[in-house]
Amino acid sequence: MVTVTTQSGQRRAPKAAKTSSVFKKVVMAVSGIILVLYLIAHMIGNLKAFSGREDFNHYSEWLRTIGNPALPGATVLWIIRIVLLAAVLAHIWAAVSLWRQAKRARPQGYVTRKAVAQSYASRTMRWGGVIIAAFVIWHLLDLTFGAVNSEGHDGSPYDRLLASFQNPVSTIFYAIAVILLGMHLRHGVWSATQTLGQSNRRREVTVNYAATAFATVLTLGFLLTPFSVLFGLID
Amino acid sequence: MTLTEDGPRAATAPHEKPGMRLTLRIWRQQDASAPGKMVDYRLDDVSPDMSFLEMLDVLNEQLIMEGQDPVAFDHDCREGICGMCGVMINGRAHGNGLHEGHPQTTTCQLHMRSFKDGDVIDIEPWRASAFPVIKDLAVDRRSFDRIIQAGGYISVPTGTAPEAHAVPVPKKDADFAFDAATCIGCGACVAACPNASSMLFTAAKITHLGLLPQGQPERDDRVVNMVAQQDREGFGGCTNIGECSASCPKGISMETISRLNHDLLGALRAGVRPKS
C-alpha cells in the first residue's frame, strides 16, 4: 500500500452540502405523488369521452365551476392549477439539481460499462422527464388553450378532443409521451417508496409489482380515449 | 478451451494444457493530475486456477522483466474480506455478473476460470470525483473514511467488554444488523452507480448501528451528519436504480437505503441539523 499525500486537501464543498441530496429526493417524491394523484383523476376524467359529447362538455364545465356558488368562478380550478404548477416546478428543480450533482460526481466516465440491474424505465427517468415536460406544454396548447388545435379556443372541449386525436400524427405523439410517462411512473413509484423510507426486503417485490401494475393501468387508461377517437369509436 | 463449472477438474490438469491467451486493456495513469489511457497487453499461458489478482501479478512480473512500469492496483487480504481490492472488469464492478451463476464477489475472489481463451478484458479504476485516481487502477477512497468519521460509530468507553447477554437484541434485528455490517467499504457501489452515489455504503452503516441498542443515542445525529458528509465529498444522489446492491460483493440490500431515508426524515423532523 502506497502512502499518498494530496495537495488539494479537502475537496470543495459544493452547494449540495447545504441542501441534502436526500432532502431533494424527498421533494421529488412528494411532488411526484401530487402529480400522480392528479394523473389518476385526469385519466378517469378522460374516460368521460365515452359517455358522449354532452356529458363530456358538462364535465368540463363542472371543472370550471366546482364549489359554485359558495366559491366564485373557477376558484377551485385555479387552486388545483397553482398546486400542480408548484409540484411540477419542485419536481424539475430537484431533478435538475440532482442531475448536475451526478454529473459532477463522475466527470470522467468508463471506457466500458455494463449495467447489471438498471431497467429501461430507470435509465430514461431524466431524458424521459424532459420529453414528458415538452409534451405537457404541447398538450396544454392543444387541448386547454386551443392554440395549436384546429378547433381553436372557441370550440367546445369535445370538439378540440376530436380535432386533435382524429389526426394520427397527434395521436402517435400523445401515445409515445404517455408510454414514456408510464415508464417514468413505473420507476417513480418504486423510487418514491424507497425515498420516503417505506420499503423493505419483504415489501420490495410487492412494491415493484404494484408500480408496474399501476403504470400499466394508467397508461392504458390514457391511451383508450385518443385511440377510440382515431378509430372512430368516439365521434 | 471450454470450461464447465462441474466438469471433472482432474481431466484438465493445468500443467498438461497450455493456458489461456488473453488481451488485457488496462487504464494506465501516472498520477492524479496526469491524463490516462487504455493500454493493451498480451498475456499467454494464464491458468484458469489463478485468481484475477494473480493474473495481474503475472502481468506485472512480465512488465518488470521487460523494464516497464508495473500496473498499480490495490489489494490486501486476497480473501474477500478486507475491501482493499476492486476494479471495473469488462464494465462491471469486481467483474460481478461476468459468469453465469457466479456468486457476487470481490476482485480477489474472481478466478480466471470465469474467462476463456482469447478473451479481451477491460480493466479500469473506480470512477468518481470522490475517488480520485492515485495511479493506474488504485483510487483514493478516504472519502469513505470521512463519511464514517462523520458519525459511523458509537461513543462508548473502551475497556472491559460488558456481558453480551445484558442487552438483549431480537434475533431478526441482530441478523439484519450483521448483514449490513458485512460491508467492507470496497466502493463497488459507488463505482457501479450511474450517479456515483455512496448511498449503499452509508446506508449499510446507518442500518447496522440503527438496529442495535448501542446505536440509538446517536442515531439522529449519525444519519444527518453522514449524509451531509457524503454530499460534501461530492458523491451523487441516489435514484434507486439498484446497480449498487447488484454489484455489492456482500449483497447489501436496497432496504438499507430505505432505512437511511426513513431515519433521515425522522431526524430532520426532530430538528437535527448537520454539524458544519
Coordinates of C-alpha atoms in Angstrom, one line a residue:
Chain A
M1 CA 0.0 0.0 0.0
V2 CA 1.3 3.4 -1.0
T3 CA 1.1 6.4 1.3
V4 CA -0.3 9.3 -0.6
T5 CA -0.5 13.0 0.2
T6 CA -2.9 15.1 -1.7
Q7 CA -2.1 18.7 -2.1
S8 CA -5.7 19.7 -2.8
G9 CA -6.7 18.6 0.7
Q10 CA -10.4 18.8 1.4
R11 CA -12.3 18.9 -1.9
R12 CA -14.5 22.0 -2.4
A13 CA -17.8 21.8 -0.7
P14 CA -20.5 22.1 -3.3
K15 CA -23.9 23.7 -2.7
A16 CA -25.2 20.1 -2.2
A17 CA -23.7 20.3 1.3
K18 CA -26.2 22.9 2.3
T19 CA -29.2 21.1 0.7
S20 CA -29.0 17.4 1.4
S21 CA -29.4 15.2 -1.7
V22 CA -31.8 13.0 0.2
F23 CA -33.9 16.1 1.0
K24 CA -34.1 16.8 -2.7
K25 CA -35.2 13.3 -3.3
V26 CA -38.0 13.8 -0.8
V27 CA -39.1 16.9 -2.7
M28 CA -39.0 14.9 -5.8
A29 CA -41.1 12.1 -4.2
V30 CA -43.7 14.3 -2.6
S31 CA -44.2 16.5 -5.7
G32 CA -44.4 13.2 -7.7
I33 CA -47.1 11.9 -5.5
I34 CA -49.2 15.1 -6.0
L35 CA -48.8 14.8 -9.8
V36 CA -49.7 11.1 -9.7
L37 CA -52.9 11.8 -7.8
Y38 CA -53.7 14.4 -10.4
L39 CA -53.0 11.9 -13.2
I40 CA -55.4 9.4 -11.7
A41 CA -58.2 12.0 -11.7
H42 CA -57.2 13.1 -15.2
M43 CA -57.3 9.6 -16.6
I44 CA -60.7 8.9 -15.1
G45 CA -62.0 12.3 -16.4
N46 CA -60.8 11.4 -19.9
L47 CA -63.0 8.3 -20.0
K48 CA -66.0 10.7 -19.8
A49 CA -65.5 11.0 -23.6
F50 CA -67.2 7.6 -23.9
S51 CA -70.4 8.9 -22.4
G52 CA -70.9 11.4 -25.3
R53 CA -70.5 15.0 -26.3
E54 CA -72.9 16.4 -23.8
D55 CA -71.6 14.6 -20.7
F56 CA -68.0 15.4 -21.6
N57 CA -68.7 19.1 -22.1
H58 CA -70.7 19.2 -19.0
Y59 CA -67.9 17.6 -17.0
S60 CA -65.5 20.1 -18.4
E61 CA -67.8 22.9 -17.4
W62 CA -68.2 21.4 -13.9
L63 CA -64.4 21.5 -13.5
R64 CA -64.6 25.3 -14.0
T65 CA -67.4 25.7 -11.5
I66 CA -66.5 23.4 -8.7
G67 CA -67.7 24.9 -5.4
N68 CA -70.0 27.3 -7.0
P69 CA -71.9 29.2 -5.8
A70 CA -70.1 29.2 -2.4
L71 CA -66.8 30.0 -4.2
P72 CA -66.8 32.4 -7.1
G73 CA -65.9 31.3 -10.7
A74 CA -63.0 28.9 -11.2
T75 CA -61.5 29.3 -7.7
V76 CA -61.0 25.5 -7.1
L77 CA -59.7 25.0 -10.6
W78 CA -57.1 27.8 -10.1
I79 CA -56.1 26.3 -6.7
I80 CA -55.6 22.9 -8.4
R81 CA -53.6 24.6 -11.2
I82 CA -51.3 26.5 -8.7
V83 CA -50.7 23.3 -6.7
L84 CA -49.8 21.4 -9.9
L85 CA -47.5 24.1 -11.1
A86 CA -45.7 24.3 -7.8
A87 CA -45.4 20.5 -7.8
V88 CA -44.0 20.5 -11.4
L89 CA -41.5 23.2 -10.6
A90 CA -40.4 21.5 -7.4
H91 CA -40.0 18.2 -9.3
I92 CA -37.9 19.8 -12.0
W93 CA -35.8 21.8 -9.5
A94 CA -34.9 18.6 -7.6
A95 CA -34.3 16.6 -10.9
V96 CA -32.0 19.3 -12.4
S97 CA -30.1 19.8 -9.2
L98 CA -29.5 16.0 -8.7
W99 CA -28.7 15.6 -12.3
R100 CA -26.0 18.2 -12.0
Q101 CA -24.7 16.7 -8.8
A102 CA -24.5 13.3 -10.5
K103 CA -22.6 14.9 -13.4
R104 CA -20.1 16.4 -11.0
A105 CA -19.7 13.2 -9.2
R106 CA -18.4 11.4 -12.2
P107 CA -16.7 13.8 -14.6
Q108 CA -14.9 11.0 -16.4
G109 CA -17.0 8.0 -17.5
Y110 CA -15.9 4.4 -18.1
V111 CA -14.5 3.2 -21.3
T112 CA -16.5 0.0 -20.9
R113 CA -19.6 0.0 -18.8
K114 CA -22.2 -2.8 -18.5
A115 CA -25.3 -2.4 -16.4
V116 CA -26.3 -5.3 -14.2
A117 CA -29.6 -4.1 -12.6
Q118 CA -30.9 -1.0 -14.3
S119 CA -34.2 -1.1 -16.3
Y120 CA -35.1 0.9 -19.4
A121 CA -37.5 2.8 -17.1
S122 CA -34.9 3.8 -14.6
R123 CA -32.4 4.7 -17.2
T124 CA -34.7 7.0 -19.0
M125 CA -36.0 8.9 -16.0
R126 CA -34.1 12.1 -16.8
W127 CA -34.5 12.4 -20.6
G128 CA -37.9 10.8 -20.4
G129 CA -38.9 13.6 -17.9
V130 CA -37.7 16.2 -20.3
I131 CA -39.8 14.7 -23.2
I132 CA -42.8 14.5 -20.9
A133 CA -42.4 18.2 -19.9
A134 CA -42.2 19.1 -23.6
F135 CA -45.3 17.0 -24.3
V136 CA -47.2 18.7 -21.4
I137 CA -46.6 22.1 -22.9
W138 CA -47.9 21.0 -26.3
H139 CA -50.8 19.2 -24.7
L140 CA -51.9 22.4 -22.9
L141 CA -51.5 24.4 -26.1
D142 CA -53.6 21.8 -27.9
L143 CA -56.5 21.0 -25.6
T144 CA -56.6 23.6 -22.9
F145 CA -55.7 26.8 -24.8
G146 CA -56.6 25.5 -28.3
A147 CA -53.6 27.4 -29.7
V148 CA -52.4 24.6 -31.8
N149 CA -55.8 23.0 -32.2
S150 CA -57.8 23.4 -35.5
E151 CA -61.0 24.0 -33.4
G152 CA -59.2 26.8 -31.6
H153 CA -60.2 28.1 -28.2
D154 CA -63.8 28.8 -29.3
G155 CA -64.6 25.1 -30.0
S156 CA -66.1 23.0 -27.2
P157 CA -63.7 20.7 -25.3
Y158 CA -65.2 17.7 -27.1
D159 CA -64.6 19.3 -30.5
R160 CA -61.0 20.0 -29.6
L161 CA -60.6 16.4 -28.4
L162 CA -61.9 15.1 -31.7
A163 CA -59.9 17.6 -33.8
S164 CA -56.7 16.6 -32.0
F165 CA -57.0 12.8 -32.0
Q166 CA -58.5 12.4 -35.4
N167 CA -55.1 13.4 -36.6
P168 CA -52.9 10.2 -36.5
V169 CA -49.6 12.2 -36.0
S170 CA -51.1 13.9 -33.0
T171 CA -52.3 10.6 -31.5
I172 CA -49.0 8.9 -32.1
F173 CA -47.1 11.8 -30.4
Y174 CA -49.6 11.5 -27.5
A175 CA -49.2 7.7 -27.3
I176 CA -45.3 8.0 -27.2
A177 CA -45.5 10.6 -24.4
V178 CA -48.0 8.5 -22.4
I179 CA -45.9 5.4 -22.7
L180 CA -42.8 7.3 -21.6
L181 CA -44.9 8.7 -18.7
G182 CA -45.9 5.1 -17.8
M183 CA -42.3 4.0 -17.6
H184 CA -41.5 7.2 -15.6
L185 CA -44.2 6.2 -13.2
R186 CA -43.0 2.6 -13.0
H187 CA -39.7 3.6 -11.7
G188 CA -41.0 6.7 -9.9
V189 CA -43.5 4.9 -7.7
W190 CA -40.8 2.4 -6.6
S191 CA -38.3 5.1 -6.1
A192 CA -40.6 7.3 -4.1
T193 CA -41.4 4.4 -1.8
Q194 CA -37.7 4.0 -1.2
T195 CA -37.0 7.7 -0.8
L196 CA -39.8 8.1 1.8
G197 CA -38.3 5.1 3.7
Q198 CA -41.3 2.9 3.3
S199 CA -39.7 -0.1 1.5
N200 CA -38.1 -3.1 2.9
R201 CA -36.9 -6.5 1.7
R202 CA -40.3 -8.1 2.3
R203 CA -42.2 -5.3 0.5
E204 CA -39.7 -4.7 -2.2
V205 CA -41.2 -7.3 -4.6
T206 CA -44.8 -6.2 -3.9
V207 CA -43.9 -2.5 -4.4
N208 CA -42.3 -3.2 -7.7
Y209 CA -45.2 -5.3 -9.0
A210 CA -47.7 -2.7 -7.8
A211 CA -45.7 0.0 -9.5
T212 CA -45.7 -1.9 -12.8
A213 CA -49.5 -2.7 -12.5
F214 CA -50.3 0.9 -11.7
A215 CA -48.2 2.3 -14.5
T216 CA -49.8 -0.2 -17.0
V217 CA -53.4 0.6 -15.9
L218 CA -52.8 4.3 -16.1
T219 CA -51.1 4.2 -19.5
L220 CA -53.8 2.0 -21.0
G221 CA -56.5 4.3 -19.5
F222 CA -54.8 7.3 -21.1
L223 CA -54.4 5.6 -24.5
L224 CA -58.0 4.4 -24.6
T225 CA -59.6 7.8 -25.4
P226 CA -57.3 9.0 -28.2
F227 CA -57.2 5.7 -30.0
S228 CA -61.0 5.4 -29.8
V229 CA -61.2 8.8 -31.4
L230 CA -58.7 7.8 -34.1
F231 CA -60.6 4.7 -35.0
G232 CA -64.0 6.4 -35.0
L233 CA -65.4 4.7 -31.8
I234 CA -65.9 8.2 -30.5
D235 CA -67.2 10.8 -32.9
Chain B
M1 CA -10.8 -24.1 -24.2
T2 CA -14.2 -24.6 -22.8
L3 CA -14.7 -24.7 -19.0
T4 CA -17.6 -26.2 -17.3
E5 CA -18.3 -25.4 -13.7
D6 CA -18.9 -29.0 -12.6
G7 CA -16.7 -30.8 -15.1
P8 CA -14.0 -33.1 -13.7
R9 CA -11.1 -30.9 -12.7
A10 CA -8.5 -33.8 -13.0
A11 CA -9.2 -34.1 -16.7
T12 CA -7.9 -30.5 -17.3
A13 CA -4.7 -30.6 -15.3
P14 CA -3.2 -27.1 -15.7
H15 CA 0.3 -28.5 -16.4
E16 CA -0.6 -30.5 -19.4
K17 CA -2.6 -28.0 -21.3
P18 CA -1.4 -24.6 -22.5
G19 CA -3.0 -21.8 -20.5
M20 CA -5.3 -19.1 -21.8
R21 CA -4.1 -16.3 -24.1
L22 CA -5.6 -13.0 -23.0
T23 CA -5.6 -9.5 -24.2
L24 CA -5.8 -7.0 -21.3
R25 CA -6.8 -3.4 -21.9
I26 CA -5.7 -1.6 -18.7
W27 CA -6.2 2.0 -17.7
R28 CA -2.7 3.5 -17.2
Q29 CA -2.4 6.8 -15.4
Q30 CA 0.9 8.1 -13.9
D31 CA -0.7 10.1 -11.1
A32 CA -3.9 12.1 -10.2
S33 CA -3.1 15.0 -12.4
A34 CA -1.8 13.2 -15.5
P35 CA -4.2 12.1 -18.2
G36 CA -4.7 8.4 -18.5
K37 CA -5.4 6.0 -21.3
M38 CA -6.2 2.3 -22.0
V39 CA -3.1 0.3 -22.9
D40 CA -3.2 -3.2 -24.4
Y41 CA -1.1 -6.1 -23.0
R42 CA -0.9 -9.7 -24.2
L43 CA -0.7 -12.4 -21.6
D44 CA 0.0 -16.0 -22.6
D45 CA -0.4 -19.2 -20.5
V46 CA -2.9 -18.0 -17.9
S47 CA -4.1 -20.8 -15.7
P48 CA -7.8 -21.0 -15.1
D49 CA -7.0 -21.7 -11.4
M50 CA -5.3 -18.3 -11.0
S51 CA -7.2 -15.6 -9.2
F52 CA -7.7 -12.3 -11.1
L53 CA -5.1 -10.6 -9.0
E54 CA -2.6 -13.4 -9.5
M55 CA -3.1 -12.9 -13.2
L56 CA -2.3 -9.2 -12.7
D57 CA 0.8 -10.3 -10.7
V58 CA 2.0 -12.4 -13.6
L59 CA 1.5 -9.4 -15.9
N60 CA 3.5 -7.2 -13.6
E61 CA 6.3 -9.7 -13.4
Q62 CA 6.4 -9.7 -17.2
L63 CA 6.4 -5.9 -17.2
I64 CA 9.2 -5.7 -14.7
M65 CA 11.2 -8.2 -16.7
E66 CA 10.7 -6.0 -19.8
G67 CA 11.8 -3.0 -17.8
Q68 CA 8.3 -1.4 -17.8
D69 CA 6.4 0.2 -15.1
P70 CA 4.1 -2.4 -13.4
V71 CA 0.4 -1.8 -13.1
A72 CA -0.6 -0.3 -9.7
F73 CA -3.6 -1.9 -8.1
D74 CA -4.9 -2.1 -4.6
H75 CA -5.1 -5.4 -2.7
D76 CA -4.5 -6.8 0.8
C77 CA -6.1 -9.9 2.3
R78 CA -7.0 -11.6 -1.0
E79 CA -9.7 -13.5 0.9
G80 CA -12.6 -11.2 0.0
I81 CA -12.9 -9.7 3.4
C82 CA -10.8 -6.5 3.6
G83 CA -12.3 -4.3 0.9
M84 CA -9.0 -3.2 -0.4
C85 CA -9.2 -4.6 -3.9
G86 CA -11.6 -3.5 -6.6
V87 CA -11.5 -2.7 -10.3
M88 CA -14.0 -2.5 -13.1
I89 CA -13.7 -5.6 -15.2
N90 CA -15.4 -5.5 -18.6
G91 CA -17.6 -2.7 -17.3
R92 CA -18.7 -4.4 -14.1
A93 CA -17.5 -3.7 -10.6
H94 CA -15.3 -6.6 -9.4
G95 CA -16.4 -8.4 -12.6
N96 CA -19.7 -9.3 -10.8
G97 CA -22.2 -10.9 -13.2
L98 CA -19.5 -12.0 -15.6
H99 CA -20.0 -15.6 -15.1
E100 CA -23.4 -17.3 -15.1
G101 CA -24.4 -18.3 -11.6
H102 CA -21.2 -16.8 -10.2
P103 CA -21.7 -15.5 -6.7
Q104 CA -21.1 -11.9 -6.0
T105 CA -17.5 -11.4 -5.2
T106 CA -14.6 -9.2 -4.7
T107 CA -11.9 -8.9 -7.4
C108 CA -9.5 -11.1 -5.5
Q109 CA -12.1 -13.9 -5.3
L110 CA -12.8 -13.8 -9.0
H111 CA -10.9 -16.6 -10.8
M112 CA -9.6 -16.8 -14.4
R113 CA -11.9 -19.8 -15.0
S114 CA -14.6 -17.1 -15.4
F115 CA -12.8 -16.2 -18.7
K116 CA -12.0 -18.1 -21.8
D117 CA -9.1 -18.4 -24.2
G118 CA -8.8 -15.3 -26.4
D119 CA -10.8 -13.0 -24.2
V120 CA -10.2 -9.3 -24.2
I121 CA -10.5 -8.0 -20.7
D122 CA -11.0 -4.3 -20.0
I123 CA -9.8 -3.2 -16.6
E124 CA -10.5 0.3 -15.2
P125 CA -10.3 2.0 -11.9
W126 CA -13.5 3.0 -9.9
R127 CA -14.6 6.3 -11.4
A128 CA -16.0 9.0 -9.1
S129 CA -14.7 12.5 -8.3
A130 CA -14.8 11.5 -4.7
F131 CA -12.4 8.5 -5.6
P132 CA -9.6 10.3 -7.4
V133 CA -7.1 8.0 -9.2
I134 CA -3.8 7.7 -7.4
K135 CA -2.1 5.7 -10.1
D136 CA -3.4 3.3 -12.7
L137 CA -6.1 1.2 -11.0
A138 CA -5.6 2.5 -7.5
V139 CA -8.0 5.1 -6.2
D140 CA -8.1 7.2 -3.1
R141 CA -11.1 6.1 -1.0
R142 CA -10.5 8.2 2.1
S143 CA -13.8 10.0 1.4
F144 CA -15.4 6.8 2.8
D145 CA -13.3 7.2 6.0
R146 CA -14.5 10.8 6.4
I147 CA -18.1 9.6 6.0
I148 CA -17.5 7.1 8.8
Q149 CA -15.8 9.8 10.9
A150 CA -18.9 12.0 10.5
G151 CA -21.0 9.5 12.5
G152 CA -20.4 5.9 11.6
Y153 CA -19.5 4.9 15.2
I154 CA -20.9 4.6 18.7
S155 CA -19.4 6.6 21.6
V156 CA -18.7 4.2 24.4
P157 CA -15.8 3.9 26.8
T158 CA -13.4 1.1 25.7
G159 CA -12.1 -1.3 28.2
T160 CA -13.6 -4.5 29.7
A161 CA -16.4 -5.6 27.4
P162 CA -19.8 -5.9 29.3
E163 CA -21.6 -9.2 29.4
A164 CA -23.1 -9.7 26.0
H165 CA -26.4 -11.1 27.3
A166 CA -27.0 -7.9 29.4
V167 CA -28.6 -6.1 26.4
P168 CA -31.0 -8.4 24.6
V169 CA -31.3 -7.9 20.8
P170 CA -34.1 -9.5 18.8
K171 CA -32.7 -12.2 16.5
K172 CA -34.3 -10.6 13.4
D173 CA -32.6 -7.3 14.2
A174 CA -29.3 -8.9 15.1
D175 CA -29.3 -10.8 11.8
F176 CA -30.1 -7.8 9.6
A177 CA -27.6 -5.6 11.5
F178 CA -25.0 -8.2 10.9
D179 CA -25.9 -8.4 7.2
A180 CA -25.4 -4.7 6.9
A181 CA -22.2 -4.8 9.0
T182 CA -20.6 -7.1 6.4
C183 CA -20.0 -4.1 4.2
I184 CA -16.2 -4.0 3.6
G185 CA -16.2 -0.5 2.2
C186 CA -14.7 -1.5 -1.2
G187 CA -16.5 1.2 -3.1
A188 CA -18.1 -1.1 -5.7
C189 CA -21.5 0.5 -5.0
V190 CA -20.1 4.0 -6.0
A191 CA -18.3 2.5 -9.0
A192 CA -21.4 0.8 -10.3
C193 CA -23.9 3.6 -9.5
P194 CA -24.8 5.7 -12.6
N195 CA -24.8 8.7 -10.3
A196 CA -21.6 7.8 -8.4
S197 CA -23.6 7.8 -5.2
S198 CA -22.3 6.4 -1.9
M199 CA -25.8 5.7 -0.5
L200 CA -25.5 2.0 -0.2
F201 CA -22.2 2.3 1.8
T202 CA -23.6 5.0 4.1
A203 CA -26.9 3.2 4.4
A204 CA -25.2 -0.1 5.4
K205 CA -23.6 1.7 8.4
I206 CA -26.8 3.5 9.3
T207 CA -28.7 0.2 9.2
H208 CA -26.0 -1.7 11.1
L209 CA -25.9 0.7 14.0
G210 CA -29.5 1.9 13.9
L211 CA -30.8 -1.6 14.5
L212 CA -28.8 -2.2 17.7
P213 CA -29.5 -0.8 21.1
Q214 CA -25.9 0.6 21.3
G215 CA -26.6 2.7 18.2
Q216 CA -29.7 4.5 19.5
P217 CA -28.3 7.5 21.4
E218 CA -26.5 8.9 18.3
R219 CA -29.0 7.7 15.7
D220 CA -30.4 11.0 14.6
D221 CA -27.0 12.9 14.6
R222 CA -25.4 10.0 12.8
V223 CA -27.7 9.9 9.8
V224 CA -27.8 13.7 9.4
N225 CA -24.0 14.1 9.6
M226 CA -23.1 11.1 7.5
V227 CA -25.5 12.2 4.7
A228 CA -24.1 15.7 4.8
Q229 CA -20.6 14.4 4.6
Q230 CA -21.3 12.2 1.6
D231 CA -22.7 15.2 -0.2
R232 CA -19.7 17.3 0.8
E233 CA -17.4 14.7 -0.6
G234 CA -19.0 15.2 -4.0
F235 CA -20.8 11.8 -4.3
G236 CA -24.0 11.8 -6.4
G237 CA -27.6 11.3 -5.2
C238 CA -29.4 8.0 -5.1
T239 CA -32.0 7.3 -7.9
N240 CA -32.9 3.8 -6.5
I241 CA -31.7 2.0 -9.7
G242 CA -30.2 -0.8 -7.8
E243 CA -26.8 -1.2 -9.6
C244 CA -25.1 -0.8 -6.2
S245 CA -26.8 -3.7 -4.5
A246 CA -26.4 -5.9 -7.6
S247 CA -22.7 -5.2 -7.7
C248 CA -22.0 -5.4 -3.9
P249 CA -19.7 -8.3 -3.1
K250 CA -21.6 -8.6 0.3
G251 CA -25.1 -8.3 -1.2
I252 CA -26.1 -5.3 0.9
S253 CA -29.8 -4.9 0.2
M254 CA -31.7 -1.9 -1.1
E255 CA -33.7 -1.9 2.1
T256 CA -30.7 -0.3 3.9
I257 CA -31.2 2.8 1.7
S258 CA -34.9 2.9 2.6
R259 CA -33.9 2.7 6.3
L260 CA -31.4 5.6 5.8
N261 CA -34.1 7.7 4.2
H262 CA -36.6 6.8 7.0
D263 CA -34.0 7.7 9.7
L264 CA -33.0 11.0 7.9
L265 CA -36.6 12.2 7.6
G266 CA -37.3 11.4 11.2
A267 CA -34.1 13.2 12.3
L268 CA -34.9 16.3 10.2
R269 CA -38.4 16.4 11.6
A270 CA -36.9 16.2 15.1
G271 CA -34.9 19.3 14.2
V272 CA -31.5 17.7 14.0
R273 CA -29.2 19.6 11.6
P274 CA -25.7 18.6 10.3
K275 CA -22.6 19.9 12.1
S276 CA -20.9 22.4 9.7

